Coordinates of C-alpha atoms and ligand atoms in Angstrom, one line a residue:
X1080 CA -64.8 -163.8 31.7
X1081 CA -65.4 -162.2 28.6
X1082 CA -69.2 -159.8 29.1
X1083 CA -70.7 -161.7 26.1
X1084 CA -70.8 -165.0 28.4
X1085 CA -71.5 -163.6 30.9
X1086 CA -74.3 -162.0 29.5
X1087 CA -75.6 -165.1 28.8
X1088 CA -76.3 -166.1 31.4
X1089 CA -78.2 -163.2 33.0
X1090 CA -80.0 -163.1 29.8
X1091 CA -80.5 -167.2 31.2
X1092 CA -81.4 -166.0 34.6
X1093 CA -83.9 -164.2 33.1
X1094 CA -85.6 -165.8 31.2
X1095 CA -86.5 -168.7 33.9
X1096 CA -87.2 -165.9 35.8
X1097 CA -89.8 -164.0 33.0
X1098 CA -91.0 -168.2 33.2
X1099 CA -91.6 -167.8 36.7
X1100 CA -93.4 -165.6 37.1
X1101 CA -95.7 -164.9 33.9
X1102 CA -93.3 -162.7 32.7
X1103 CA -91.7 -161.6 29.2
X1104 CA -88.1 -160.5 29.4
X1105 CA -88.3 -157.5 26.5
X1106 CA -89.8 -155.6 29.4
X1107 CA -87.0 -156.3 31.7
X1108 CA -84.0 -153.3 31.4
X1109 CA -80.2 -154.7 31.5
X1110 CA -78.5 -151.8 33.4
X1111 CA -74.3 -152.7 33.6
X1112 CA -72.7 -151.6 36.6
X1113 CA -69.7 -150.9 35.6
X1114 CA -68.2 -149.2 38.3
X1115 CA -65.2 -151.8 39.3
X1116 CA -64.4 -151.3 35.8
X1117 CA -62.3 -149.2 32.6
X1118 CA -62.8 -148.2 29.5
X1119 CA -62.0 -151.1 27.7
X1120 CA -64.0 -153.2 29.7
X1121 CA -67.2 -151.0 29.7
X1122 CA -66.4 -151.1 25.7
X1123 CA -66.5 -154.5 25.5
X1124 CA -69.5 -153.9 27.1
X1125 CA -71.3 -151.1 23.9
X1126 CA -70.0 -154.2 21.9
X1127 CA -71.7 -157.3 24.0
X1128 CA -75.1 -155.5 23.5
X1129 CA -75.6 -153.8 26.4
X1130 CA -76.6 -149.7 25.7
X1131 CA -78.1 -149.2 29.0
X1132 CA -74.7 -147.8 32.1
X1133 CA -74.6 -147.5 35.3
X1134 CA -72.3 -145.6 37.7
X1135 CA -73.0 -144.3 40.9
X1136 CA -69.9 -141.6 41.4
X1137 CA -69.5 -138.7 40.4
X1138 CA -65.9 -138.5 38.6
X1139 CA -66.7 -142.6 37.2
X1140 CA -69.6 -141.5 35.6
X1141 CA -68.5 -138.1 33.7
X1142 CA -65.3 -140.3 32.9
X1143 CA -67.3 -143.3 30.7
X1144 CA -69.7 -140.5 30.0
X1145 CA -67.2 -138.6 27.7
X1146 CA -65.8 -142.0 26.3
X1147 CA -69.1 -142.7 25.4
X1148 CA -71.5 -140.4 24.9
X1149 CA -74.6 -141.2 23.0
X1150 CA -73.2 -144.5 22.1
X1151 CA -75.3 -145.6 25.6
X1152 CA -78.4 -144.4 28.4
X1153 CA -76.5 -143.5 30.6
X1154 CA -78.8 -144.0 34.4
X1155 CA -77.2 -142.1 37.9
X1156 CA -77.9 -144.2 40.4
X1157 CA -75.8 -143.1 43.1
X1158 CA -76.2 -140.7 45.7
X1159 CA -75.9 -137.5 43.9
X1160 CA -74.8 -134.1 45.9
X1161 CA -77.0 -130.8 45.6
X1162 CA -74.3 -128.8 44.9
X1163 CA -72.5 -131.5 41.8
X1164 CA -77.0 -131.6 40.1
X1165 CA -74.9 -128.2 38.0
X1166 CA -72.6 -130.3 37.1
X1167 CA -73.5 -133.6 35.4
X1168 CA -77.0 -133.5 35.0
X1169 CA -77.5 -132.9 31.4
X1170 CA -75.2 -135.8 30.8
X1171 CA -77.9 -137.7 33.1
X1172 CA -81.3 -140.1 30.9
X1173 CA -81.4 -141.8 34.5
X1174 CA -81.2 -140.8 38.2
X1175 CA -82.2 -143.6 40.5
X1176 CA -82.1 -141.8 44.2
X1177 CA -84.0 -139.1 43.8
X1178 CA -84.5 -139.0 47.5
X1179 CA -84.7 -135.0 49.2
X1180 CA -86.7 -132.0 47.6
X1181 CA -83.6 -130.1 48.2
X1182 CA -82.1 -132.1 44.9
X1183 CA -85.2 -131.5 43.2
X1184 CA -85.4 -128.5 43.5
X1185 CA -82.0 -127.9 42.6
X1186 CA -82.3 -130.6 39.1
X1187 CA -85.5 -128.7 38.4
X1188 CA -83.6 -125.3 38.2
X1189 CA -80.6 -126.3 36.4
X1190 CA -81.4 -129.1 34.6
X1191 CA -82.1 -128.1 30.4
X1192 CA -84.5 -130.9 30.0
X1193 CA -87.3 -132.9 31.9
X1194 CA -85.5 -135.9 33.6
X1195 CA -86.3 -139.4 34.2
X1196 CA -85.5 -140.4 37.9
X1197 CA -86.5 -142.7 40.6
X1198 CA -87.8 -142.3 43.4
X1199 CA -85.0 -144.0 46.3
X1200 CA -86.6 -146.2 48.8
X1201 CA -85.2 -148.3 51.7
X1202 CA -87.8 -150.9 52.5
X1203 CA -85.3 -153.0 54.4
X1204 CA -85.1 -149.6 57.1
X1205 CA -81.0 -150.9 57.3
X1206 CA -78.7 -147.2 58.0
X1207 CA -76.9 -147.4 55.4
X1208 CA -79.2 -147.2 53.3
X1209 CA -79.9 -144.0 50.8
X1210 CA -83.9 -143.2 50.4
X1211 CA -87.5 -142.5 52.2
X1212 CA -89.3 -144.4 54.3
X1213 CA -92.3 -146.5 52.5
X1214 CA -94.9 -143.8 54.0
X1215 CA -92.7 -141.5 53.0
X1216 CA -93.5 -142.2 49.0
X1217 CA -96.6 -140.9 48.7
X1218 CA -96.6 -137.1 50.5
X1219 CA -92.7 -136.5 48.9
X1220 CA -94.7 -137.2 45.3
X1221 CA -97.2 -134.8 45.5
X1222 CA -94.5 -132.5 46.7
X1223 CA -93.2 -133.1 43.2
X1224 CA -95.5 -131.8 41.4
X1225 CA -93.2 -127.3 42.0
X1226 CA -91.2 -129.0 40.1
X1227 CA -91.8 -129.2 36.1
X1228 CA -88.0 -131.0 35.1
X1229 CA -89.2 -134.1 37.3
X1230 CA -90.2 -136.7 35.8
X1231 CA -91.1 -140.2 38.2
X1232 CA -90.8 -143.4 36.0
X1233 CA -90.8 -145.5 39.3
X1234 CA -89.3 -146.5 42.3
X1235 CA -85.7 -147.9 43.4
X1236 CA -84.3 -149.7 46.5
X1237 CA -81.1 -151.2 47.2
X1238 CA -81.5 -154.0 49.4
X1239 CA -79.3 -155.8 52.2
X1240 CA -76.5 -158.0 51.7
X1241 CA -78.1 -160.9 52.8
X1242 CA -78.8 -164.8 51.4
X1243 CA -82.2 -164.8 53.0
X1244 CA -84.7 -165.5 49.5
X1245 CA -87.5 -164.5 52.0
X1246 CA -87.1 -161.3 53.4
X1247 CA -85.2 -160.5 49.8
X1248 CA -88.7 -160.8 48.5
X1249 CA -90.4 -159.2 50.8
X1250 CA -88.3 -155.9 50.5
X1251 CA -89.0 -156.1 46.9
X1252 CA -92.5 -157.3 46.7
X1253 CA -92.8 -154.4 48.6
X1254 CA -92.0 -151.6 46.6
X1255 CA -93.9 -153.4 43.8
X1256 CA -96.9 -152.6 46.0
X1257 CA -95.9 -149.1 46.9
X1258 CA -96.0 -149.1 43.1
X1259 CA -99.8 -149.7 42.7
X1260 CA -100.7 -147.0 45.6
X1261 CA -98.5 -144.9 43.3
X1262 CA -99.9 -145.3 39.9
X1263 CA -104.0 -145.1 41.9
X1264 CA -102.8 -141.6 43.0
X1265 CA -102.7 -141.1 38.6
X1266 CA -99.9 -138.0 38.4
X1267 CA -99.1 -137.3 35.7
X1268 CA -96.0 -136.1 36.1
X1269 CA -95.2 -139.6 37.5
X1270 CA -96.4 -142.7 36.0
X1271 CA -94.4 -144.8 38.4
X1272 CA -94.0 -147.3 35.4
X1273 CA -90.7 -149.2 36.4
X1274 CA -89.4 -151.3 39.4
X1275 CA -85.1 -150.3 39.6
X1276 CA -83.7 -153.7 41.8
X1277 CA -81.5 -156.0 41.8
X1278 CA -78.2 -156.9 41.5
X1279 CA -75.9 -159.2 41.6
X1280 CA -77.0 -161.6 44.1
X1281 CA -80.8 -160.6 44.0
X1282 CA -82.2 -160.5 40.6
X1283 CA -83.6 -163.3 40.2
X1284 CA -85.7 -162.8 43.3
X1285 CA -86.7 -159.1 41.9
X1286 CA -87.9 -159.6 38.3
X1287 CA -89.8 -162.7 40.2
X1288 CA -91.6 -159.5 42.2
X1289 CA -92.3 -157.1 39.3
X1290 CA -88.6 -154.9 38.6
X1291 CA -87.9 -153.9 35.4
X1292 CA -84.4 -152.4 35.6
X1293 CA -82.3 -154.7 37.3
X1294 CA -78.2 -153.1 37.8
X1295 CA -76.1 -155.4 37.3
X1296 CA -72.4 -154.7 38.0
X1297 CA -70.3 -157.8 39.8
X1298 CA -71.1 -160.6 37.5
X1299 CA -72.3 -158.7 34.6
X1300 CA -69.4 -156.4 33.9
X1301 CA -66.8 -158.1 36.7
Ligands
PLP1689 C1 -73.2 -151.8 42.8 C2 -74.3 -151.3 42.5 C3 -75.1 -152.0 42.0 C4 -74.7 -153.1 40.9 O1 -74.1 -154.1 42.2 P1 -73.4 -155.5 42.1 O2 -74.1 -156.8 43.3 O3 -72.0 -155.1 41.2 O4 -74.4 -156.8 40.6 C5 -76.0 -151.6 41.3 N1 -77.1 -150.4 42.1 C6 -76.3 -150.0 43.0 C7 -77.4 -148.3 43.3 C8 -75.2 -150.3 42.8 O5 -73.9 -149.4 44.3

């Protein structure tokens, strides 16, 4: 399917999820995850009106970034190795995978501007997933005060690949509740207004539970 048609379907689903949860579709940012697709397909994506592009690996990110540059906003959604920070940090608009102090420290050292970051949380507890344990998030944020280039705009999680909607919902709900706890702290460097959660399989549920940023690959760009 062409990206424009896929986008129409995604928008319809977002509209339904927003109705169900009394939210405004304008508060949802769709990030097209282009990690499986070519430059041509990414061009089609931008032509379809999507300007937020997500990549999870350094090579794919840089290939797309160098081609499209300021035609898109650049989200890095995968694990970022500390030693690669210097090569990529000034190309990243939003980092979705801040999960350790060594990474924050290196970003603070190398970035020439403040970086918008989501703190990644491993809500499901799967061993294969990156991210902090929920109970580690508040102490972690406390430590980030020392790194002025880090601006925490929100929390991010990846749900497991399961069909159990009740389980998925409870994972997203837990991240939303954690955000409330963070916001109560009123850290100037961590307003934490956003929730990056929801992928092709589960974005409707994520939106019903408060997602502001959904990261969609398969069902949008293929
Ligand atoms: C690949 C990926 C996505 C998109 O996954 P789809 O199931 O293809 O929509 C979202 N977030 C992250 C972190 C990813 O690596």
